[in-house]
């Protein structure tokens, strides 16, 4: 039983700053009740209020003719043709995933799925962007194992295919992994559901699971840094039940096919508090809740606990009063709780009653709109200077072997193979099949291309480039399948905004994302910010994560049959589109071969991105290209090696040009580049020259070996074995193909 | 011809199954809710994949006691055709309409990847779409696919030609102890079995997910063509 006295000390322990508590006192004109203090503290947490990021997020481009709903709704909505809409968003579940990896990741997936189906969309794909600590750190294996099982456990049971994502390892994530989950859903444009409540007197209905004591103050926890006490916060991690969520999905979609729903909002972070406050304040109405009617899993729950619980798989809806019985029957059919817990009022207040007592009575205007907003100070960011080109300690072939078997270069198949990527029967390109996953739009000839990307090394060295590069890489990955990139969602993972250096990182990264989005007509339609991703050691030192402005993107193919993958076909000439200058700063080669993270990352040239990308997409649409892969981490040679391994066929490559060191040519990470395979090289080259697009002949597909000019050769079988070796060995799977390190470099 | 697909709370591959029959026959099957207690008039009942009732007790265990399963059992006893895929196969063993049980995968992890299957069953519409001994590719997606049964039951299944499908490599070699071939560790690499009258079939992999070139191939299509031809 919580019987704390409400005062400044309690407010601080709820995560409120002193001046924020002062503001609460002013708004209320009295000392708030415990429940009221709880409501203020979660609504004004960084997680719910975006108080440090809002000023900067406003600068992002969010509009385009194909954008139906931008940021501000549960998820972004875009027009994909045929009267259909793609509904998508990405969201983080970082802090819980370190404390309790399985449930942290599982409920992250559950939360983002609800954000999408609450808008009336059937989820058709999940993706996830994962960042783990160094493989040698004691927690990493535990976290990888739990996160992968949790994502699979939830998505597989829901019957939503997990089709793509990305994984990095870096020591800055040792005690603060990043778990960012993205869901893409499909809806009819004329049946999109929003959260703004309307109609004074209309019933407020609670559906889904019962409310328990789990996750109380979860939103506050995710707004604070980590320390060695954090594992004691395990009870604040919610527990997921994908079976109930599957029922909730089907029941909601069945109900949404009727005309009963006026507005709907899932109960995510800050549970009943945030859903009720958001619905009412967006609709400009008041809301009266009677907690006696809230379905409860535990006995003797207090108002404070019910309002702050983050129990999963729950929704709040406003229904047409004459349709409540229709709705009740649908939820009874699916064996879910259905309870009328309140009414919309014209009071402009949220009033919470429990056992005949008013436990909270707060004016909504100040609570939602007058939430604190901070223009946090920054200091000039020290960008890394350009790298003095280092000498290569080993040959190109040996370096390729090392990259293939490194944690950051290895095949992710061990992870994908635990996710059901085919359920739904529309998956055209599964993980590893193309630069972006392709899912057919059921009942049409269309396809959606989707991907997530970020290169935190770049962002650490230069946050502007980090933000911009994540956007252009997503745009390229969608382009490389032949799809037209439409819009993005961002998941901005940073350390403490109260540190001016970190705040500078954030501001610069947002500028980079905004500039890239504007240059490529690629607006941001939804997003999530996760701050305070840092760990305080027992000695007081703080470890900040490498900033991860993760971007998820969606594109459309009018004819899904035109999509190309990255696997080498049986034959063809290999061309490189885009210019190579051999930038090794912050490259995977530098990190894995020399263990250095130095230098300026590759420059971003929006004009070149657009020109080269539009050219490549045109080639694919004109069916001149049979395989395509963008050049990113690991540079040109890793890109070609991935195409060879995916196709199970080799190739012969010409040597690096005489004026460039071989390792810079093969492993430099210059942007705006694509490797394509074509049967009509001469006409492709002519077309490229006509459009001022740099193009170069690389070699020919064929044989069972990757021949790197005079630098050496590796059989495709050997590369596949190296590539597949890391994860099973790291995770200790006994049947792993054994490849020894000394053998790799021989 | 009337085909019904049973939907339990938690079923999630019913649309995939319907799409595969639609591709093969041009006709959409009918969805049947689990509380229905009558399946008269159908030619084939399909129990599709998913996590019926969350698979929280044992995979398929709760669904085996639902009203529609009494009807499906009677339907099968009268000679009706029943196909169970993945969770449907687990359910058929829980309902004791097929022998054996499906345990956790030997590697204790969910498996989602392509496997190869060798067609071994005789005299059944569920294997009639292939030549006997044919090898085809099919996606797997399950946590509990490790088939087990008493040795004498396994002997009987083999003796009577009731092992419908067996895991093998791309060249058709069966390798019981190779985790890359018999991925879930099934006894004698068994992936699918037939009932005594050969009219009830259960299998773990998902041929319904490989019935169109755009989705990666048509290796699974013979299952549906064979069924449709057999049902006339």
CSV table of N, CA and C in Angstrom, one decimal, chain A residues 8-132:
chain,number,residue,atom,x,y,z
A,8,UNK,N,8.0,17.7,-1.9
A,8,UNK,CA,9.0,17.9,-3.0
A,8,UNK,C,9.9,16.6,-3.1
A,9,UNK,N,10.2,16.0,-1.9
A,9,UNK,CA,11.0,14.8,-1.9
A,9,UNK,C,10.4,13.7,-2.7
A,10,UNK,N,9.1,13.5,-2.5
A,10,UNK,CA,8.4,12.4,-3.2
A,10,UNK,C,8.4,12.8,-4.7
A,11,UNK,N,8.1,14.1,-5.0
A,11,UNK,CA,8.1,14.5,-6.4
A,11,UNK,C,9.4,14.2,-7.1
A,12,UNK,N,10.5,14.5,-6.4
A,12,UNK,CA,11.9,14.2,-6.9
A,12,UNK,C,12.0,12.7,-7.2
A,13,UNK,N,11.5,11.9,-6.3
A,13,UNK,CA,11.7,10.4,-6.5
A,13,UNK,C,10.8,9.9,-7.6
A,14,UNK,N,9.8,10.7,-8.0
A,14,UNK,CA,9.0,10.4,-9.2
A,14,UNK,C,9.6,11.0,-10.4
A,15,UNK,N,10.8,11.6,-10.3
A,15,UNK,CA,11.5,12.1,-11.5
A,15,UNK,C,11.2,13.5,-11.9
A,16,UNK,N,10.4,14.2,-11.0
A,16,UNK,CA,10.1,15.6,-11.4
A,16,UNK,C,11.2,16.5,-10.8
A,17,UNK,N,11.6,17.5,-11.6
A,17,UNK,CA,12.6,18.5,-11.2
A,17,UNK,C,11.9,19.5,-10.2
A,18,UNK,N,12.7,20.2,-9.4
A,18,UNK,CA,12.1,21.1,-8.4
A,18,UNK,C,11.2,22.1,-9.1
A,19,UNK,N,11.6,22.7,-10.2
A,19,UNK,CA,10.8,23.8,-10.8
A,19,UNK,C,9.6,23.2,-11.4
A,20,UNK,N,9.7,21.9,-11.8
A,20,UNK,CA,8.5,21.3,-12.4
A,20,UNK,C,7.4,21.0,-11.3
A,21,UNK,N,7.9,20.7,-10.1
A,21,UNK,CA,7.0,20.5,-9.0
A,21,UNK,C,6.3,21.8,-8.6
A,22,UNK,N,7.1,22.9,-8.7
A,22,UNK,CA,6.6,24.2,-8.4
A,22,UNK,C,5.4,24.5,-9.4
A,23,UNK,N,5.6,24.1,-10.6
A,23,UNK,CA,4.6,24.3,-11.7
A,23,UNK,C,3.4,23.5,-11.4
A,24,UNK,N,3.5,22.3,-10.9
A,24,UNK,CA,2.4,21.5,-10.5
A,24,UNK,C,1.6,22.2,-9.4
A,25,UNK,N,2.3,22.7,-8.4
A,25,UNK,CA,1.6,23.4,-7.3
A,25,UNK,C,0.8,24.6,-7.8
A,26,UNK,N,1.4,25.3,-8.7
A,26,UNK,CA,0.7,26.5,-9.3
A,26,UNK,C,-0.5,26.1,-10.0
A,27,UNK,N,-0.4,25.1,-10.9
A,27,UNK,CA,-1.5,24.6,-11.7
A,27,UNK,C,-2.7,24.1,-10.8
A,28,UNK,N,-2.3,23.4,-9.7
A,28,UNK,CA,-3.3,22.8,-8.9
A,28,UNK,C,-3.8,23.8,-7.9
A,29,UNK,N,-3.0,24.7,-7.5
A,29,UNK,CA,-3.4,25.7,-6.4
A,29,UNK,C,-3.5,25.0,-5.1
A,30,UNK,N,-2.9,23.8,-5.0
A,30,UNK,CA,-2.9,23.1,-3.7
A,30,UNK,C,-1.9,22.0,-3.8
A,31,UNK,N,-1.6,21.3,-2.7
A,31,UNK,CA,-0.8,20.1,-2.8
A,31,UNK,C,-1.5,19.0,-3.6
A,32,UNK,N,-0.9,18.4,-4.6
A,32,UNK,CA,-1.7,17.4,-5.3
A,32,UNK,C,-1.8,16.1,-4.5
A,33,UNK,N,-2.8,15.3,-4.9
A,33,UNK,CA,-2.9,14.0,-4.2
A,33,UNK,C,-1.8,13.1,-4.8
A,34,UNK,N,-1.6,11.9,-4.2
A,34,UNK,CA,-0.6,11.0,-4.7
A,34,UNK,C,-0.9,10.6,-6.2
A,35,UNK,N,-2.2,10.4,-6.5
A,35,UNK,CA,-2.5,10.0,-7.9
A,35,UNK,C,-2.3,11.1,-8.8
A,36,UNK,N,-2.6,12.3,-8.4
A,36,UNK,CA,-2.3,13.5,-9.2
A,36,UNK,C,-0.8,13.7,-9.5
A,37,UNK,N,-0.1,13.5,-8.4
A,37,UNK,CA,1.4,13.7,-8.6
A,37,UNK,C,1.9,12.6,-9.6
A,38,UNK,N,1.4,11.4,-9.4
A,38,UNK,CA,1.8,10.3,-10.4
A,38,UNK,C,1.4,10.7,-11.8
A,39,UNK,N,0.3,11.2,-12.0
A,39,UNK,CA,-0.2,11.6,-13.4
A,39,UNK,C,0.7,12.7,-13.9
A,40,UNK,N,1.0,13.7,-13.1
A,40,UNK,CA,1.9,14.8,-13.6
A,40,UNK,C,3.3,14.2,-14.0
A,41,UNK,N,3.8,13.3,-13.1
A,41,UNK,CA,5.2,12.9,-13.3
A,41,UNK,C,5.3,12.1,-14.5
A,42,UNK,N,4.3,11.2,-14.8
A,42,UNK,CA,4.5,10.4,-16.1
A,42,UNK,C,4.2,11.3,-17.3
A,43,UNK,N,3.2,12.2,-17.2
A,43,UNK,CA,2.9,13.0,-18.4
A,43,UNK,C,4.1,13.9,-18.7
A,44,UNK,N,4.8,14.3,-17.7
A,44,UNK,CA,5.9,15.3,-17.9
A,44,UNK,C,7.2,14.6,-17.9
A,45,UNK,N,7.2,13.3,-18.0
A,45,UNK,CA,8.5,12.6,-18.1
A,45,UNK,C,9.0,12.8,-19.6
A,46,UNK,N,10.3,12.7,-19.7
A,46,UNK,CA,10.9,12.8,-21.0
A,46,UNK,C,10.2,11.9,-22.1
A,47,UNK,N,9.9,10.7,-21.6
A,47,UNK,CA,9.3,9.7,-22.5
A,47,UNK,C,8.0,10.2,-23.1
A,48,UNK,N,7.1,10.8,-22.2
A,48,UNK,CA,5.8,11.1,-22.7
A,48,UNK,C,5.7,12.6,-23.2
A,49,UNK,N,6.6,13.5,-22.7
A,49,UNK,CA,6.4,14.9,-23.1
A,49,UNK,C,7.4,15.4,-24.1
A,50,UNK,N,8.4,14.6,-24.4
A,50,UNK,CA,9.4,15.0,-25.4
A,50,UNK,C,10.0,16.4,-25.0
A,51,UNK,N,10.1,16.7,-23.7
A,51,UNK,CA,10.4,18.1,-23.3
A,51,UNK,C,11.8,18.6,-23.8
A,52,UNK,N,12.8,17.7,-24.0
A,52,UNK,CA,14.1,18.1,-24.4
A,52,UNK,C,14.2,18.1,-25.9
A,53,UNK,N,13.3,17.4,-26.6
A,53,UNK,CA,13.5,17.2,-28.0
A,53,UNK,C,12.5,17.9,-28.9
A,54,UNK,N,11.4,18.3,-28.3
A,54,UNK,CA,10.3,18.8,-29.1
A,54,UNK,C,10.7,20.0,-30.0
A,55,UNK,N,11.4,21.0,-29.4
A,55,UNK,CA,11.8,22.2,-30.2
A,55,UNK,C,12.5,21.8,-31.5
A,56,UNK,N,13.3,20.7,-31.4
A,56,UNK,CA,14.2,20.3,-32.5
A,56,UNK,C,13.4,19.5,-33.5
A,57,UNK,N,12.5,18.6,-32.9
A,57,UNK,CA,11.7,17.7,-33.8
A,57,UNK,C,10.8,18.6,-34.7
A,58,UNK,N,10.4,19.7,-34.3
A,58,UNK,CA,9.6,20.6,-35.1
A,58,UNK,C,10.2,21.0,-36.4
A,59,UNK,N,11.5,20.9,-36.4
A,59,UNK,CA,12.2,21.4,-37.7
A,59,UNK,C,12.2,20.3,-38.8
A,60,UNK,N,11.8,19.1,-38.4
A,60,UNK,CA,11.9,18.0,-39.4
A,60,UNK,C,10.8,18.2,-40.5
A,61,UNK,N,11.2,17.8,-41.7
A,61,UNK,CA,10.2,17.8,-42.8
A,61,UNK,C,9.1,16.7,-42.6
A,62,UNK,N,7.9,17.1,-42.6
A,62,UNK,CA,6.8,16.1,-42.3
A,62,UNK,C,5.7,16.0,-43.4
A,63,UNK,N,5.9,16.8,-44.4
A,63,UNK,CA,4.8,16.9,-45.4
A,63,UNK,C,5.2,16.4,-46.8
A,64,UNK,N,4.3,15.9,-47.5
A,64,UNK,CA,4.5,15.5,-48.9
A,64,UNK,C,3.0,15.2,-49.4
A,65,UNK,N,2.8,15.3,-50.7
A,65,UNK,CA,1.5,15.0,-51.2
A,65,UNK,C,0.9,13.6,-50.8
A,66,UNK,N,1.9,12.7,-50.5
A,66,UNK,CA,1.4,11.3,-50.2
A,66,UNK,C,1.3,11.0,-48.7
A,67,UNK,N,1.6,12.1,-47.9
A,67,UNK,CA,1.5,11.9,-46.4
A,67,UNK,C,0.0,12.2,-46.0
A,68,UNK,N,-0.6,11.2,-45.4
A,68,UNK,CA,-2.0,11.3,-44.9
A,68,UNK,C,-2.0,11.8,-43.5
A,69,UNK,N,-1.2,11.2,-42.6
A,69,UNK,CA,-1.0,11.7,-41.2
A,69,UNK,C,0.4,11.7,-40.9
A,70,UNK,N,1.0,12.8,-40.5
A,70,UNK,CA,2.4,12.8,-40.0
A,70,UNK,C,2.5,12.6,-38.5
A,71,UNK,N,3.6,13.1,-37.9
A,71,UNK,CA,3.8,12.9,-36.5
A,71,UNK,C,2.6,13.5,-35.6
A,72,UNK,N,2.4,12.9,-34.5
A,72,UNK,CA,1.3,13.4,-33.6
A,72,UNK,C,0.2,12.3,-33.4
A,73,UNK,N,0.1,11.4,-34.4
A,73,UNK,CA,-0.8,10.3,-34.2
A,73,UNK,C,0.0,9.1,-33.7
A,74,UNK,N,-0.8,8.0,-33.5
A,74,UNK,CA,-0.1,6.8,-33.0
A,74,UNK,C,1.0,6.3,-33.9
A,75,UNK,N,0.8,6.5,-35.2
A,75,UNK,CA,1.8,6.1,-36.2
A,75,UNK,C,1.5,7.0,-37.5
A,76,UNK,N,2.5,7.0,-38.3
A,76,UNK,CA,2.4,7.8,-39.6
A,76,UNK,C,1.6,7.0,-40.6
A,77,UNK,N,0.9,7.8,-41.5
A,77,UNK,CA,0.1,7.1,-42.5
A,77,UNK,C,0.4,7.7,-43.9
A,78,UNK,N,0.7,6.9,-44.8
A,78,UNK,CA,1.0,7.4,-46.2
A,78,UNK,C,0.2,6.7,-47.2
A,79,UNK,N,-0.1,7.4,-48.3
A,79,UNK,CA,-0.8,6.9,-49.5
A,79,UNK,C,0.1,5.9,-50.3
A,80,UNK,N,-0.3,4.7,-50.5
A,80,UNK,CA,0.5,3.8,-51.3
A,80,UNK,C,-0.3,3.4,-52.6
A,81,UNK,N,-1.4,4.1,-52.9
A,81,UNK,CA,-2.1,3.9,-54.1
A,81,UNK,C,-3.2,2.9,-53.9
A,82,UNK,N,-4.2,2.8,-54.9
A,82,UNK,CA,-5.3,1.9,-54.8
A,82,UNK,C,-6.2,2.1,-53.6
A,83,UNK,N,-6.2,3.4,-53.1
A,83,UNK,CA,-7.0,3.7,-51.9
A,83,UNK,C,-6.5,3.1,-50.7
A,84,UNK,N,-5.3,2.6,-50.7
A,84,UNK,CA,-4.7,1.9,-49.5
A,84,UNK,C,-3.6,2.8,-48.9
A,85,UNK,N,-3.4,2.5,-47.6
A,85,UNK,CA,-2.4,3.3,-46.8
A,85,UNK,C,-1.5,2.4,-46.1
A,86,UNK,N,-0.2,2.8,-46.0
A,86,UNK,CA,0.7,2.1,-45.1
A,86,UNK,C,0.8,2.9,-43.8
A,87,UNK,N,0.7,2.2,-42.7
A,87,UNK,CA,0.7,2.9,-41.4
A,87,UNK,C,2.0,2.3,-40.7
A,88,UNK,N,2.9,3.2,-40.2
A,88,UNK,CA,4.1,2.7,-39.6
A,88,UNK,C,4.8,3.6,-38.6
A,89,UNK,N,5.5,3.0,-37.8
A,89,UNK,CA,6.3,3.7,-36.8
A,89,UNK,C,7.3,2.8,-36.2
A,90,UNK,N,8.3,3.4,-35.6
A,90,UNK,CA,9.4,2.7,-34.8
A,90,UNK,C,9.4,3.2,-33.4
A,91,UNK,N,9.7,2.3,-32.5
A,91,UNK,CA,9.7,2.7,-31.1
A,91,UNK,C,10.8,1.9,-30.3
A,92,UNK,N,11.3,2.6,-29.3
A,92,UNK,CA,12.4,1.9,-28.6
A,92,UNK,C,11.9,1.2,-27.3
A,93,UNK,N,12.6,0.2,-26.9
A,93,UNK,CA,12.3,-0.4,-25.6
A,93,UNK,C,13.7,-0.8,-25.0
A,94,UNK,N,14.5,0.3,-24.8
A,94,UNK,CA,15.9,0.1,-24.5
A,94,UNK,C,16.2,-0.3,-23.1
A,95,UNK,N,15.7,0.5,-22.1
A,95,UNK,CA,16.0,0.2,-20.7
A,95,UNK,C,15.5,-1.1,-20.3
A,96,UNK,N,14.2,-1.4,-20.5
A,96,UNK,CA,13.7,-2.7,-20.1
A,96,UNK,C,14.5,-3.9,-20.7
A,97,UNK,N,15.0,-3.7,-21.8
A,97,UNK,CA,15.6,-4.8,-22.5
A,97,UNK,C,17.0,-5.2,-21.9
A,98,UNK,N,17.6,-4.3,-21.1
A,98,UNK,CA,18.8,-4.7,-20.4
A,98,UNK,C,18.4,-5.4,-19.1
A,99,UNK,N,17.4,-4.9,-18.5
A,99,UNK,CA,17.0,-5.4,-17.2
A,99,UNK,C,16.4,-6.9,-17.3
A,100,UNK,N,15.5,-7.0,-18.3
A,100,UNK,CA,14.8,-8.3,-18.5
A,100,UNK,C,14.7,-8.4,-20.0
A,101,UNK,N,15.7,-8.9,-20.7
A,101,UNK,CA,15.7,-8.9,-22.2
A,101,UNK,C,14.5,-9.5,-22.9
A,102,UNK,N,14.1,-10.7,-22.4
A,102,UNK,CA,13.0,-11.3,-23.1
A,102,UNK,C,11.7,-10.4,-23.1
A,103,UNK,N,11.3,-10.1,-21.9
A,103,UNK,CA,10.1,-9.3,-21.8
A,103,UNK,C,10.3,-7.9,-22.3
A,104,UNK,N,11.4,-7.3,-22.1
A,104,UNK,CA,11.7,-6.0,-22.6
A,104,UNK,C,11.5,-5.9,-24.1
A,105,UNK,N,12.1,-6.9,-24.8
A,105,UNK,CA,12.0,-6.9,-26.3
A,105,UNK,C,10.6,-7.3,-26.7
A,106,UNK,N,10.0,-8.3,-26.0
A,106,UNK,CA,8.7,-8.7,-26.4
A,106,UNK,C,7.6,-7.6,-26.3
A,107,UNK,N,7.7,-6.9,-25.2
A,107,UNK,CA,6.7,-5.9,-25.0
A,107,UNK,C,6.9,-4.7,-25.9
A,108,UNK,N,8.2,-4.5,-26.3
A,108,UNK,CA,8.5,-3.5,-27.3
A,108,UNK,C,7.8,-3.8,-28.6
A,109,UNK,N,7.9,-5.0,-29.0
A,109,UNK,CA,7.2,-5.4,-30.2
A,109,UNK,C,5.7,-5.3,-30.1
A,110,UNK,N,5.2,-5.7,-28.9
A,110,UNK,CA,3.7,-5.6,-28.6
A,110,UNK,C,3.2,-4.2,-28.7
A,111,UNK,N,4.0,-3.3,-28.1
A,111,UNK,CA,3.7,-1.9,-28.1
A,111,UNK,C,3.6,-1.2,-29.5
A,112,UNK,N,4.5,-1.5,-30.3
A,112,UNK,CA,4.5,-0.9,-31.6
A,112,UNK,C,3.5,-1.5,-32.5
A,113,UNK,N,3.2,-2.8,-32.3
A,113,UNK,CA,2.1,-3.4,-33.0
A,113,UNK,C,0.8,-2.7,-32.7
A,114,UNK,N,0.6,-2.4,-31.4
A,114,UNK,CA,-0.7,-1.8,-31.0
A,114,UNK,C,-0.8,-0.4,-31.6
A,115,UNK,N,0.4,0.3,-31.6
A,115,UNK,CA,0.3,1.7,-32.2
A,115,UNK,C,-0.2,1.6,-33.6
A,116,UNK,N,0.1,0.6,-34.3
A,116,UNK,CA,-0.3,0.5,-35.7
A,116,UNK,C,-1.7,0.0,-35.9
A,117,UNK,N,-2.1,-1.1,-35.1
A,117,UNK,CA,-3.5,-1.5,-35.3
A,117,UNK,C,-4.5,-0.7,-34.6
A,118,UNK,N,-4.1,0.2,-33.7
A,118,UNK,CA,-5.1,1.1,-33.1
A,118,UNK,C,-5.5,2.1,-34.2
A,119,UNK,N,-4.8,2.2,-35.3
A,119,UNK,CA,-5.2,3.2,-36.3
A,119,UNK,C,-6.1,2.5,-37.4
A,120,UNK,N,-6.4,1.2,-37.2
A,120,UNK,CA,-7.2,0.5,-38.1
A,120,UNK,C,-6.5,-0.3,-39.1
A,121,UNK,N,-5.2,-0.4,-38.9
A,121,UNK,CA,-4.3,-1.1,-39.9
A,121,UNK,C,-4.1,-2.6,-39.5
A,122,UNK,N,-4.0,-3.5,-40.4
A,122,UNK,CA,-3.6,-4.8,-40.0
A,122,UNK,C,-2.0,-4.9,-40.2
A,123,UNK,N,-1.3,-5.2,-39.1
A,123,UNK,CA,0.2,-5.2,-39.2
A,123,UNK,C,0.6,-6.3,-40.3
A,124,UNK,N,1.4,-5.9,-41.2
A,124,UNK,CA,1.9,-6.9,-42.2
A,124,UNK,C,3.4,-7.2,-42.1
A,125,UNK,N,4.1,-6.4,-41.3
A,125,UNK,CA,5.5,-6.7,-41.2
A,125,UNK,C,6.1,-6.0,-39.9
A,126,UNK,N,7.1,-6.7,-39.3
A,126,UNK,CA,7.9,-6.2,-38.3
A,126,UNK,C,9.3,-6.1,-38.7
A,127,UNK,N,10.0,-5.1,-38.2
A,127,UNK,CA,11.5,-5.0,-38.4
A,127,UNK,C,12.0,-4.6,-37.0
A,128,UNK,N,13.3,-4.7,-36.9
A,128,UNK,CA,13.9,-4.3,-35.6
A,128,UNK,C,15.4,-3.9,-35.8
A,129,UNK,N,15.8,-2.9,-35.1
A,129,UNK,CA,17.1,-2.4,-35.1
A,129,UNK,C,17.7,-2.6,-33.7
A,130,UNK,N,18.7,-3.4,-33.7
A,130,UNK,CA,19.3,-3.9,-32.4
A,130,UNK,C,20.7,-3.5,-32.2
A,131,UNK,N,21.1,-3.0,-31.1
A,131,UNK,CA,22.5,-2.6,-30.8
A,131,UNK,C,22.9,-3.2,-29.5
A,132,UNK,N,23.9,-4.1,-29.5
A,132,UNK,CA,24.3,-4.8,-28.3
A,132,UNK,C,25.7,-4.4,-27.9
